[in-house]
Amino acid sequence: MAVFRSGLLVLTTPLASLAPRLAPILTSAARLVNHTLYVHLQPGMSLGGPAQPQSSLVQATFEVLDFITHLYAGADVHRHLDVRVLLTNIGAKSAFLPPLPSSVQNLAHPPEVVLTDFQTLDGSQYNPVKQQLERYATSCYSCCPQLASVLLYPDYGPGELPVESLDVPLPSTIRPASPVARSPKQPVRGYHRGAVGGTFDRLHNAHKVLLSVACILAQEQLVVGVADKDLLKSKLLPELLQPYAERVDHLSEFLVDIKPSLTFDIIPLLDPYGPAGSDPSLEFLVVSEETYRGGMAVNRFRLENDLEELALYQIQLLKDQSHKENEEDKVSSSSFRQRMLGTLLRPPYKRPELPAQLYVIGLTGISGSGKSSVAQRLKGLGAYVIDSDQLGHRAYAPGGPAYQPVVEAFGTDILHKDGIINRKVLGSRVFGNKKQLKILTDIVWPVIAKLAREEMAQAMAEGKHVCVVDAAMLLEAGWQNMVHEVWTVVIPETEAIRRIMERDGLSEAAAQSRLQSQMSGQQLVDQSHVVLSTLWEPHVTQGQVEKAWALLQKRMPQSP
């Protein structure tokens, strides 16, 4: 059967009966759609009658909110799918409820196929039902001209579940602000304006639950705060966060798709309160279990400033059934960033001038990152490692290729009594003096690069296929021009400072000063093909390196 890039899944079974069947329905849909799957809820609709079915309003109850959460949680096993539950026909209890749109709603990815859980009597792909389904889909949404249709029943397994409602309520996932006990059939209140905030890195299904609840509650405007700048510093692996503009683009497309009738105000969140702390027109705030305390703090801040409290809606975290060691057990962007470690982030450089039989990795990282330990792990896997520090020692040694030019440039007072260059004295001469530093690097860097090329020839002579150039100044020196890929080792700056102080006996200020004289982890990652981190236990680092090595073997040109 054909596989489609985008699809629309029309769910017609009453929600209580649908919930137990949802996992096999999503699995069936995931076999047919490989990118974007829109979901349209129309419980109780029949496609079997002579009349063309019309879209009707679905009352937003807590059962509906719980079902949407359940659907996104179930969809999380299909990570390749961007699932979007459309909310145009789902309305909260409100005196100012807008009418259902009479025009066709445009979608960012027009569906190429429409799917449904609707059951024909004999389980066949019954043409009149498919025609009704296609007409219904195109009356609601912009679809591709050659729209295909598939009845998923009985592919999702009818046998083991009774057709009648099981009447088993879904687990409660949304806690409203009111202390009144909520019931599944209780309508959800609508508000004019509300807010929701987050980092929204690599928009995932837990984000989509948070945003969907906020979109159902809001009838006119939703303010969305997107964390930026100082609020990102405490995030795990912040170097791998998507840029703010990219996060906003993905967020905006999702929101306009699921509820185009709302006005969205997406703004950078630069402090913990954001507009929720100061905007008098806001009425509610959607938070997760983790950020509920922050929501309480926002309300205290509002009361201190003579503003009314916001109604808080707390969303339960989605469990990540496939989380690994050192990953959070919830669906989390942090875990997604951890899974990027060791993977290829951008295409390798083409380097026809390098020997065809040798693949060269440039390994770099801020001081204290554990770069050298990663180099040794790669050596253990079969790589030939070139230590640029050792090449520097050779270059500076009496009779070495950089010795005479450096002495001529900086004078004999940089020498020990035995004629060896005193690198501490030389370092103090150039530290903080850009002009003097450039004189030194213009002499030394080309010499080290030449020595590195000679080492590459030695690697080939030893029959090695992968060569790692271990160099803290790889990018500053422009040595990325002689490698196929740049691999960077990252750790938080606070951890780097702690390691430098412990290893080199420096003060905190001296350690900070050393880091400030180098490119930042972010600057390195922005030019890197692979990122690794030594933040966790040694066996976790080893696992990352082995993963990176295995993926490297697959993409390296095969020797003839």
Short mmCIF file of C-alpha atoms in Angstrom, two decimals, residues 188-449:
data_model
loop_
_atom_site.label_atom_id
_atom_site.label_comp_id
_atom_site.label_asym_id
_atom_site.label_seq_id
_atom_site.Cartn_x
_atom_site.Cartn_y
_atom_site.Cartn_z
CA VAL A 188 -14.75 23.22 30.31
CA ARG A 189 -15.12 26.93 30.85
CA GLY A 190 -14.02 29.31 28.10
CA TYR A 191 -12.10 32.56 28.64
CA HIS A 192 -11.40 35.57 26.45
CA ARG A 193 -7.61 35.62 26.93
CA GLY A 194 -5.01 33.44 28.56
CA ALA A 195 -1.36 32.49 28.54
CA VAL A 196 0.99 29.53 28.37
CA GLY A 197 4.79 29.47 28.43
CA GLY A 198 7.72 27.14 27.83
CA THR A 199 10.94 26.59 25.94
CA PHE A 200 9.17 24.68 23.14
CA ASP A 201 12.39 23.18 21.84
CA ARG A 202 11.73 20.49 19.20
CA LEU A 203 7.98 20.75 19.65
CA HIS A 204 6.86 17.40 21.06
CA ASN A 205 3.62 15.77 22.18
CA ALA A 206 3.79 17.01 25.79
CA HIS A 207 4.09 20.58 24.44
CA LYS A 208 1.11 19.87 22.16
CA VAL A 209 -1.07 18.83 25.11
CA LEU A 210 -0.20 22.04 26.98
CA LEU A 211 -0.90 24.18 23.90
CA SER A 212 -4.10 22.33 22.96
CA VAL A 213 -5.63 22.82 26.41
CA ALA A 214 -4.70 26.52 26.28
CA CYS A 215 -6.25 26.84 22.79
CA ILE A 216 -9.51 25.22 23.93
CA LEU A 217 -9.76 27.52 26.98
CA ALA A 218 -9.00 30.70 25.01
CA GLN A 219 -11.76 32.08 22.80
CA GLU A 220 -10.08 35.22 21.48
CA GLN A 221 -6.36 35.52 22.22
CA LEU A 222 -3.58 33.28 23.53
CA VAL A 223 -0.30 34.78 24.71
CA VAL A 224 2.56 32.27 24.30
CA GLY A 225 5.82 33.02 26.09
CA VAL A 226 8.87 31.31 24.59
CA ALA A 227 11.91 31.10 26.90
CA ASP A 228 15.00 32.91 25.63
CA LYS A 229 18.42 34.22 26.71
CA ASP A 230 18.97 33.98 30.52
CA LEU A 231 16.12 31.48 30.95
CA LEU A 232 17.99 29.03 28.70
CA LYS A 233 21.24 28.96 30.69
CA SER A 234 20.07 26.32 33.15
CA LYS A 235 18.79 23.97 30.41
CA LEU A 236 20.55 20.67 29.79
CA LEU A 237 22.77 20.87 26.67
CA PRO A 238 21.69 24.45 25.84
CA GLU A 239 24.12 24.45 22.88
CA LEU A 240 21.75 22.05 21.09
CA LEU A 241 18.59 24.12 21.63
CA GLN A 242 16.91 25.27 18.42
CA PRO A 243 17.37 29.03 17.84
CA TYR A 244 14.52 31.18 19.15
CA ALA A 245 13.26 32.07 15.64
CA GLU A 246 13.12 28.40 14.62
CA ARG A 247 11.19 27.44 17.78
CA VAL A 248 8.72 30.26 17.13
CA ASP A 249 8.22 29.20 13.48
CA HIS A 250 7.34 25.62 14.45
CA LEU A 251 5.11 26.82 17.29
CA SER A 252 3.27 29.33 15.10
CA GLU A 253 2.60 26.77 12.35
CA PHE A 254 1.21 24.27 14.87
CA LEU A 255 -1.04 26.81 16.61
CA VAL A 256 -2.49 28.28 13.40
CA ASP A 257 -3.16 24.75 12.15
CA ILE A 258 -5.05 23.57 15.24
CA LYS A 259 -7.10 26.72 15.93
CA PRO A 260 -6.86 29.46 13.28
CA SER A 261 -9.74 31.47 14.83
CA LEU A 262 -7.50 32.51 17.76
CA THR A 263 -5.15 35.47 17.78
CA PHE A 264 -1.70 34.31 18.91
CA ASP A 265 0.78 36.66 20.53
CA ILE A 266 4.13 34.79 20.64
CA ILE A 267 6.73 36.70 22.63
CA PRO A 268 10.19 36.03 24.13
CA LEU A 269 10.07 35.03 27.79
CA LEU A 270 13.00 36.77 29.49
CA ASP A 271 12.03 36.42 33.17
CA PRO A 272 10.05 33.82 35.15
CA TYR A 273 6.85 35.92 35.27
CA GLY A 274 6.62 37.17 31.69
CA PRO A 275 3.36 38.82 30.57
CA ALA A 276 1.37 36.51 32.90
CA GLY A 277 2.73 38.56 35.80
CA SER A 278 1.76 41.97 34.45
CA ASP A 279 -1.01 41.78 31.81
CA PRO A 280 -4.36 42.72 33.44
CA SER A 281 -6.39 41.35 30.49
CA LEU A 282 -5.24 37.73 31.01
CA GLU A 283 -7.65 35.36 32.76
CA PHE A 284 -5.94 31.95 32.88
CA LEU A 285 -2.54 30.29 32.77
CA VAL A 286 -1.85 26.71 31.68
CA VAL A 287 1.04 25.05 33.53
CA SER A 288 2.50 21.56 33.84
CA GLU A 289 3.05 19.61 37.07
CA GLU A 290 6.64 20.90 37.00
CA THR A 291 5.75 24.57 36.49
CA TYR A 292 2.73 24.68 38.84
CA ARG A 293 4.81 26.35 41.58
CA GLY A 294 5.83 28.96 39.03
CA GLY A 295 2.15 29.57 38.28
CA MET A 296 1.49 30.07 42.00
CA ALA A 297 4.40 32.55 42.13
CA VAL A 298 2.89 34.44 39.15
CA ASN A 299 -0.40 34.78 41.06
CA ARG A 300 1.37 36.02 44.20
CA PHE A 301 3.21 38.57 42.04
CA ARG A 302 -0.08 39.69 40.47
CA LEU A 303 -1.76 40.11 43.87
CA GLU A 304 1.21 42.18 45.08
CA ASN A 305 0.63 44.44 42.07
CA ASP A 306 -3.16 44.73 42.56
CA LEU A 307 -4.03 42.40 39.67
CA GLU A 308 -6.55 39.58 39.78
CA GLU A 309 -5.25 36.04 40.12
CA LEU A 310 -5.21 33.85 37.02
CA ALA A 311 -7.17 30.61 36.86
CA LEU A 312 -4.47 27.90 36.84
CA TYR A 313 -4.89 24.72 34.79
CA GLN A 314 -2.33 22.08 35.65
CA ILE A 315 -1.46 19.44 33.04
CA GLN A 316 -0.01 16.06 34.00
CA LEU A 317 3.39 15.21 32.51
CA LEU A 318 3.46 12.63 29.72
CA LYS A 319 5.50 9.54 30.59
CA ASP A 320 8.27 8.57 28.17
CA GLN A 321 8.02 4.80 27.88
CA SER A 322 11.31 4.55 25.97
CA HIS A 323 13.57 6.74 28.13
CA LYS A 324 17.12 5.52 28.67
CA GLU A 325 19.64 5.85 31.49
CA ASN A 326 20.33 9.48 32.42
CA GLU A 327 17.18 10.60 30.57
CA GLU A 328 14.06 11.94 32.27
CA ASP A 329 11.11 9.57 32.54
CA LYS A 330 8.79 12.23 31.05
CA VAL A 331 8.49 13.30 27.40
CA SER A 332 11.10 16.02 27.38
CA SER A 333 13.16 18.16 25.00
CA SER A 334 16.17 17.51 27.27
CA SER A 335 15.99 13.80 26.41
CA PHE A 336 15.68 14.61 22.71
CA ARG A 337 18.84 16.74 22.94
CA GLN A 338 20.66 13.92 24.76
CA ARG A 339 19.70 11.55 21.94
CA MET A 340 21.35 13.94 19.46
CA LEU A 341 24.74 13.36 21.11
CA GLY A 342 26.93 11.30 18.78
CA THR A 343 24.65 11.79 15.75
CA LEU A 344 25.51 13.73 12.57
CA LEU A 345 24.03 17.24 12.76
CA ARG A 346 25.09 18.53 9.32
CA PRO A 347 26.65 17.05 6.16
CA PRO A 348 30.43 16.40 6.34
CA TYR A 349 32.85 18.58 4.41
CA LYS A 350 34.00 17.31 1.05
CA ARG A 351 37.79 17.33 1.16
CA PRO A 352 39.14 16.06 -2.19
CA GLU A 353 42.60 17.42 -1.28
CA LEU A 354 42.88 14.99 1.68
CA PRO A 355 44.10 11.41 1.12
CA ALA A 356 41.18 9.31 -0.17
CA GLN A 357 41.98 6.44 2.20
CA LEU A 358 41.86 8.59 5.35
CA TYR A 359 38.83 10.14 7.06
CA VAL A 360 39.82 13.02 9.34
CA ILE A 361 37.92 14.16 12.44
CA GLY A 362 38.75 17.46 14.15
CA LEU A 363 38.04 17.07 17.89
CA THR A 364 37.62 20.22 19.95
CA GLY A 365 35.95 21.59 23.08
CA ILE A 366 36.33 24.26 25.74
CA SER A 367 39.02 23.83 28.39
CA GLY A 368 37.97 21.20 30.93
CA SER A 369 35.42 19.60 28.59
CA GLY A 370 37.05 16.16 28.66
CA LYS A 371 38.13 16.37 25.02
CA SER A 372 41.35 14.44 25.58
CA SER A 373 39.53 11.59 27.33
CA VAL A 374 37.20 11.34 24.32
CA ALA A 375 40.28 11.25 22.04
CA GLN A 376 41.61 8.28 24.02
CA ARG A 377 38.26 6.50 23.75
CA LEU A 378 38.34 6.99 19.97
CA LYS A 379 41.90 5.68 19.94
CA GLY A 380 40.64 2.58 21.74
CA LEU A 381 38.13 2.06 18.94
CA GLY A 382 40.82 2.18 16.26
CA ALA A 383 41.39 5.84 15.43
CA TYR A 384 44.85 7.35 14.95
CA VAL A 385 45.01 10.36 17.31
CA ILE A 386 47.10 13.46 16.59
CA ASP A 387 47.60 15.54 19.75
CA SER A 388 48.05 19.17 18.66
CA ASP A 389 49.54 20.05 22.09
CA GLN A 390 52.33 17.53 21.50
CA LEU A 391 52.87 18.96 18.02
CA GLY A 392 53.10 22.42 19.64
CA HIS A 393 55.82 21.16 22.00
CA ARG A 394 57.73 19.79 18.99
CA ALA A 395 57.30 23.06 17.13
CA TYR A 396 58.63 25.13 20.07
CA ALA A 397 61.53 22.77 20.92
CA PRO A 398 65.08 23.94 20.10
CA GLY A 399 65.64 23.07 16.45
CA GLY A 400 61.85 22.79 15.94
CA PRO A 401 60.24 24.59 12.98
CA ALA A 402 58.73 27.39 15.13
CA TYR A 403 61.63 27.87 17.57
CA GLN A 404 63.75 30.41 15.70
CA PRO A 405 60.85 32.55 14.35
CA VAL A 406 59.31 32.78 17.86
CA VAL A 407 62.63 33.77 19.51
CA GLU A 408 63.21 36.39 16.80
CA ALA A 409 59.69 37.80 17.30
CA PHE A 410 59.65 37.84 21.13
CA GLY A 411 63.29 38.04 22.17
CA THR A 412 65.67 35.81 24.13
CA ASP A 413 64.12 36.77 27.48
CA ILE A 414 61.41 34.17 26.85
CA LEU A 415 64.06 31.41 27.08
CA HIS A 416 65.10 29.26 30.03
CA LYS A 417 68.86 29.13 30.76
CA ASP A 418 69.11 25.91 28.75
CA GLY A 419 67.64 27.63 25.67
CA ILE A 420 64.17 26.06 25.87
CA ILE A 421 61.24 28.44 25.33
CA ASN A 422 59.54 29.23 28.65
CA ARG A 423 55.92 28.85 27.54
CA LYS A 424 54.60 30.43 30.76
CA VAL A 425 56.59 33.62 30.09
CA LEU A 426 55.56 33.56 26.45
CA GLY A 427 51.95 33.01 27.46
CA SER A 428 51.95 35.96 29.83
CA ARG A 429 53.42 38.11 27.03
CA VAL A 430 50.56 37.39 24.63
CA PHE A 431 47.62 36.89 27.04
CA GLY A 432 45.17 39.77 26.70
CA ASN A 433 47.25 41.34 23.92
CA LYS A 434 45.55 40.60 20.60
CA LYS A 435 48.35 42.04 18.49
CA GLN A 436 51.08 39.99 20.19
CA LEU A 437 48.88 36.86 20.17
CA LYS A 438 48.33 37.20 16.42
CA ILE A 439 52.08 37.47 15.83
CA LEU A 440 52.54 34.21 17.76
CA THR A 441 49.66 32.29 16.17
CA ASP A 442 50.65 33.41 12.67
CA ILE A 443 53.99 31.69 13.31
CA VAL A 444 52.86 28.59 15.19
CA TRP A 445 49.50 27.54 13.72
CA PRO A 446 50.73 26.94 10.15
CA VAL A 447 53.69 24.95 11.56
CA ILE A 448 51.38 22.73 13.65
CA ALA A 449 49.08 22.23 10.63
#
